[in-house]
XYZ file of C-alpha atoms in Angstrom:
342
model
C -109.434 190.343 11.655
C -113.520 188.807 10.736
C -115.885 187.649 13.655
C -115.194 184.226 12.672
C -111.799 184.247 12.770
C -112.642 185.800 16.831
C -114.889 183.097 17.596
C -111.964 180.290 16.934
C -111.127 178.691 19.671
C -107.601 176.621 19.810
C -106.819 173.569 19.497
C -107.231 171.925 22.854
C -110.267 168.981 24.117
C -113.165 170.233 25.727
C -112.289 168.681 29.269
C -108.241 168.104 30.508
C -106.613 166.881 32.990
C -105.405 169.927 35.763
C -103.705 168.800 38.554
C -106.317 168.169 41.738
C -104.832 171.659 43.404
C -105.878 173.649 40.357
C -110.167 174.483 41.225
C -109.656 176.468 38.094
C -107.482 177.499 34.843
C -107.738 180.148 32.418
C -106.466 179.389 29.271
C -105.330 181.997 26.848
C -108.830 183.362 27.741
C -109.691 186.683 25.676
C -112.289 189.001 25.533
C -112.943 191.832 22.124
C -115.665 194.274 21.618
C -116.854 195.039 18.448
C -116.193 198.650 16.905
C -119.600 200.102 14.981
C -119.861 202.684 12.885
C -122.101 204.242 9.767
C -125.907 203.529 9.419
C -125.323 200.349 9.117
C -123.743 199.650 12.392
C -120.731 197.151 10.929
C -118.215 196.182 12.436
C -114.635 198.693 12.258
C -112.881 196.974 15.235
C -112.657 195.848 18.281
C -111.981 196.293 22.225
C -109.163 194.069 23.202
C -110.789 194.113 26.789
C -109.182 190.814 27.611
C -106.117 189.696 24.446
C -104.356 185.881 26.349
C -104.909 185.409 29.910
C -104.173 182.797 31.621
C -103.532 181.230 35.616
C -104.371 178.653 37.714
C -105.922 179.304 41.045
C -105.733 176.209 43.721
C -108.321 175.058 45.453
C -108.531 177.058 48.542
C -106.600 179.576 47.593
C -107.157 183.670 46.615
C -105.801 184.320 43.506
C -105.027 188.111 43.232
C -105.411 190.158 40.493
C -104.198 193.780 40.586
C -104.413 196.980 37.718
C -105.090 200.163 36.395
C -108.903 201.162 36.085
C -109.602 199.770 32.430
C -107.004 196.650 32.362
C -109.681 194.262 32.119
C -109.343 193.180 34.862
C -113.720 192.517 35.316
C -114.635 191.447 32.588
C -112.043 188.802 33.403
C -114.712 187.845 36.449
C -117.740 188.216 34.365
C -116.291 186.312 31.194
C -115.102 183.160 33.646
C -119.215 183.101 34.697
C -119.847 183.590 31.194
C -122.080 186.752 32.767
C -120.407 188.005 29.213
C -119.655 185.368 26.641
C -116.163 184.621 25.402
C -114.430 185.305 22.024
C -111.450 182.507 22.799
C -109.774 180.702 25.757
C -110.586 177.682 27.691
C -111.884 178.060 31.193
C -111.576 174.999 33.305
C -113.369 174.570 36.406
C -112.317 170.737 38.125
C -111.176 169.983 34.316
C -114.394 170.292 32.512
C -114.558 173.765 30.590
C -117.482 176.425 31.281
C -117.252 177.848 27.255
C -118.149 174.436 26.133
C -121.019 173.999 28.457
C -124.317 174.497 26.958
C -127.306 176.635 29.521
C -128.712 173.710 30.686
C -125.040 172.650 31.689
C -124.304 175.537 33.217
C -126.684 175.842 35.280
C -126.422 173.116 37.045
C -123.079 174.709 38.003
C -124.069 177.673 38.965
C -124.464 177.511 42.746
C -120.356 176.241 42.756
C -119.214 179.220 41.333
C -120.922 183.022 42.625
C -119.410 186.744 41.935
C -119.534 189.655 44.664
C -119.563 192.357 43.034
C -118.655 196.252 43.666
C -121.629 197.940 44.426
C -123.190 196.882 47.239
C -125.089 199.087 46.409
C -127.113 198.854 42.790
C -125.943 194.731 43.382
C -128.712 194.569 45.364
C -132.910 195.188 44.387
C -134.041 196.762 46.352
C -137.707 195.725 46.253
C -137.071 193.009 48.275
C -135.850 192.216 52.042
C -132.372 190.164 52.741
C -134.415 187.239 53.530
C -135.189 186.616 50.407
C -132.165 188.099 47.984
C -129.787 186.322 50.319
C -132.221 182.732 49.668
C -133.879 183.300 46.145
C -131.299 180.846 44.660
C -131.323 179.029 47.771
C -135.444 178.158 46.824
C -134.443 177.983 42.562
C -131.445 174.970 43.467
C -133.518 173.367 45.944
C -129.868 173.963 48.295
C -132.093 172.758 50.988
C -135.665 171.390 51.651
C -138.035 174.702 50.891
C -139.402 173.655 55.339
C -135.789 174.620 56.366
C -135.459 177.466 54.151
C -135.443 179.736 56.713
C -133.644 178.338 59.550
C -131.101 178.449 56.448
C -131.448 181.374 55.749
C -130.676 183.471 59.284
C -128.060 180.148 59.611
C -125.904 181.874 56.772
C -126.426 185.708 57.986
C -124.754 184.806 61.380
C -121.936 183.404 59.339
C -121.344 186.724 57.775
C -122.112 188.686 61.142
C -125.482 189.929 59.980
C -128.033 190.008 63.037
C -131.072 187.957 62.261
C -134.227 189.901 63.649
C -132.580 191.772 60.164
C -133.893 189.572 58.226
C -137.043 190.967 57.175
C -135.446 194.744 56.325
C -134.568 195.967 53.461
C -131.404 196.706 51.761
C -131.807 200.921 52.604
C -131.951 199.889 55.768
C -128.541 199.180 56.104
C -124.770 200.956 56.394
C -122.476 199.578 52.770
C -120.853 197.982 55.586
C -123.952 195.603 56.056
C -125.146 195.122 52.471
C -121.837 194.129 51.330
C -122.209 191.326 54.286
C -125.525 190.824 52.071
C -123.233 190.187 49.108
C -121.502 187.915 50.475
C -123.712 186.293 52.091
C -126.119 185.720 48.731
C -122.993 184.500 47.563
C -122.211 181.975 50.264
C -125.976 180.896 50.681
C -125.252 177.917 47.135
C -121.918 176.487 49.111
C -120.315 177.608 46.180
C -116.231 176.233 45.801
C -115.126 179.799 43.511
C -116.080 183.250 44.430
C -114.715 186.312 41.879
C -114.933 189.160 44.580
C -114.774 192.306 42.410
C -113.549 195.142 44.429
C -115.420 194.095 47.255
C -114.445 196.799 48.884
C -113.530 199.152 47.034
C -116.743 201.445 48.113
C -116.154 200.991 51.515
C -114.386 203.296 54.350
C -111.204 201.654 55.330
C -112.409 200.398 58.676
C -114.687 198.748 56.842
C -112.795 197.255 54.408
C -111.078 195.486 57.207
C -113.389 194.385 58.132
C -115.048 192.611 55.485
C -111.651 191.482 54.200
C -110.646 189.604 57.899
C -114.690 188.807 57.197
C -113.788 186.644 53.780
C -110.584 185.289 55.024
C -112.309 183.128 58.148
C -114.704 182.145 55.725
C -112.364 181.241 53.272
C -110.524 179.009 55.752
C -113.969 177.931 56.920
C -115.343 176.506 53.870
C -112.353 175.829 52.208
C -113.677 178.614 49.626
C -111.554 179.950 46.569
C -111.072 183.355 45.581
C -109.986 185.399 42.366
C -110.248 188.536 43.883
C -110.404 191.776 41.091
C -108.565 194.723 43.154
C -106.731 197.960 42.453
C -105.561 198.158 46.246
C -102.303 196.457 46.387
C -102.167 196.713 50.261
C -105.667 194.941 50.044
C -104.342 192.395 47.664
C -101.534 192.168 49.929
C -103.499 191.421 52.303
C -105.413 188.546 51.316
C -103.465 187.011 48.394
C -101.166 184.000 48.235
C -100.545 185.007 44.757
C -100.760 188.050 42.193
C -101.072 188.703 38.520
C -100.725 192.446 37.959
C -102.232 193.537 35.009
C -101.609 195.769 32.086
C -104.214 196.883 28.548
C -105.961 193.274 28.806
C -103.111 190.895 28.702
C -100.676 189.394 32.700
C -97.327 190.921 32.724
C -96.393 189.555 35.664
C -97.099 186.889 38.419
C -96.008 185.790 41.637
C -96.905 184.288 44.676
C -97.391 187.424 47.230
C -94.122 187.481 49.063
C -92.349 187.052 45.354
C -94.009 190.176 43.434
C -93.930 192.905 46.818
C -90.593 192.546 47.378
C -88.625 192.003 45.057
C -91.852 192.613 41.532
C -89.225 192.349 38.194
C -91.559 194.726 35.458
C -90.969 197.872 35.263
C -95.228 199.193 35.055
C -95.173 196.543 38.976
C -92.185 198.629 40.004
C -94.401 201.499 39.471
C -98.082 200.695 40.831
C -96.141 199.332 44.654
C -94.064 202.679 44.743
C -97.327 204.424 44.693
C -98.499 202.238 47.308
C -98.045 205.121 50.722
C -95.842 204.186 53.617
C -97.224 204.550 56.918
C -93.625 205.797 58.245
C -93.148 210.173 57.432
C -89.306 209.137 57.632
C -89.492 206.939 54.756
C -88.203 208.286 51.915
C -90.513 206.885 48.703
C -88.680 206.070 45.390
C -91.703 207.292 43.345
C -91.357 205.433 39.774
C -93.627 208.104 37.762
C -95.557 206.637 34.732
C -94.543 209.270 31.838
C -98.143 209.865 29.067
C -101.341 208.081 29.036
C -102.674 204.954 29.145
C -102.786 203.495 25.237
C -106.548 202.562 24.127
C -107.183 199.112 24.403
C -108.960 199.791 20.511
C -105.059 200.110 18.920
C -102.621 199.267 21.340
C -98.982 200.420 20.650
C -96.966 197.364 18.456
C -94.517 195.230 20.447
C -94.820 195.394 23.774
C -97.806 197.441 25.109
C -96.583 199.281 28.200
C -93.099 200.712 26.051
C -94.630 203.955 25.498
C -94.372 204.701 29.090
C -91.672 202.488 30.873
C -88.074 204.075 31.071
C -86.184 200.869 29.801
C -87.347 201.188 26.971
C -85.119 199.270 24.389
C -85.682 198.993 20.226
C -87.265 195.469 20.007
C -89.176 197.070 23.159
C -91.495 198.426 20.301
C -91.282 196.000 17.583
C -91.437 192.332 18.888
C -93.861 191.722 22.177
C -91.813 190.350 24.949
C -92.643 186.781 25.968
C -94.626 185.524 29.171
C -91.709 182.806 30.945
C -90.747 181.510 33.982
C -87.548 184.207 35.817
C -87.756 181.207 38.688
C -89.085 179.964 40.624
C -92.337 180.787 39.842
C -92.395 183.997 39.295
C -93.213 184.357 35.510
C -92.994 188.084 33.765
C -93.424 189.799 30.071
C -90.609 191.461 29.368
C -87.256 191.952 26.938
C -85.002 192.832 30.118
C -85.098 189.621 30.873
C -84.717 187.828 27.641
C -81.458 185.801 28.877
C -82.672 184.244 31.777
C-alpha cells in the first residue's frame, strides 16, 4: 500500500447532517505510522494503530473507550483533536469535518475541544505558576477581557476544588490529585463542549481517583460537557460512562450502552476483560477467562478476525474472513462470527 493510497479519504462530504443530540461523529478513522528501514529510510510497512473506527458521542454524555495497552485508544483521542494527523476517515464535530479544516479554521474551534493528559506530572510546565498554566490559553483566545482575567482564573480554580490562595504556586508544590485538578481546570477554563480524557486517573491512588472522577461528573452536569473517556480500568469506565466501546488491535470489537455491555458482554475479548475485574466479595467465585498467547503486532495483524489467535471459540471462518461489525440488537454492536446468523 502506497503513501498516496493511505492519504486518500472516502467520498463522504466535508460537512454532513448529524442528529442534533450527536456532538461528535467519528467515521472510518485510521491512523497508520510508517515503518522505515535502511540508509535511505524507505517505508517498508505501517503500524496500524487505528484501523477503521466509527462511533457517535452525544452531547453531555460520556463515551468510554477501553482495551489493552497498545490497542490504539490514546491515538484515537489525539487524532480526533489533530494533535497527530489522521491517515483516513472523518471526525464530524457539530457536522463539520475536523480533518478538513485548515489551521486557522481549527484554531477557532480549539477552545471547544480540550484534552486532559494521562500524566499530571509531565503535562504541566514546572516553571509556570498554576494561575498562568490555567489562564495562558484564556488570554490567547480572548475568553474574557484582560481586566477580568485574574478573577476568572480564580473562579475556575474554585470549580475544580483548588484553593484560590494557591494561584501563585508551582506544580511541584502539589500532590498528584491536585495536579490532575489543575489539568482539569486548564481544560475547563476555555469553556469546552468536548473533553478527551486520556487515562486521567491511572496515575492516582484509588481514593484520589474517586474524588477526581466525582469532580468530572459534577462538572459534566453543571456545564453539559461531553467526555471521550479513555481508560483500561473497567470499574472506572463503568462508573462514569454512558456508552462503552471495546478496542482490540486498533479496531472496535464491541460497543453498547454501559448496562448492556457489563451485564451481557458478547465478544469473547470483552468477556475476558470483564472476567479479570476484581469483585470485593471473598465468597464470590471468579469465572476467569485466561487469554492464550501474546498480543499480535499492529504492524502485521492476523488475517481474518484479529482476535482469532487468542480466542477459545475460534472457527475456521475466523482465520480467513473479517467479521462484520453490526448491530446485534438494541444498539449493541459486535464484530464476531458467532453472531453471523443474527
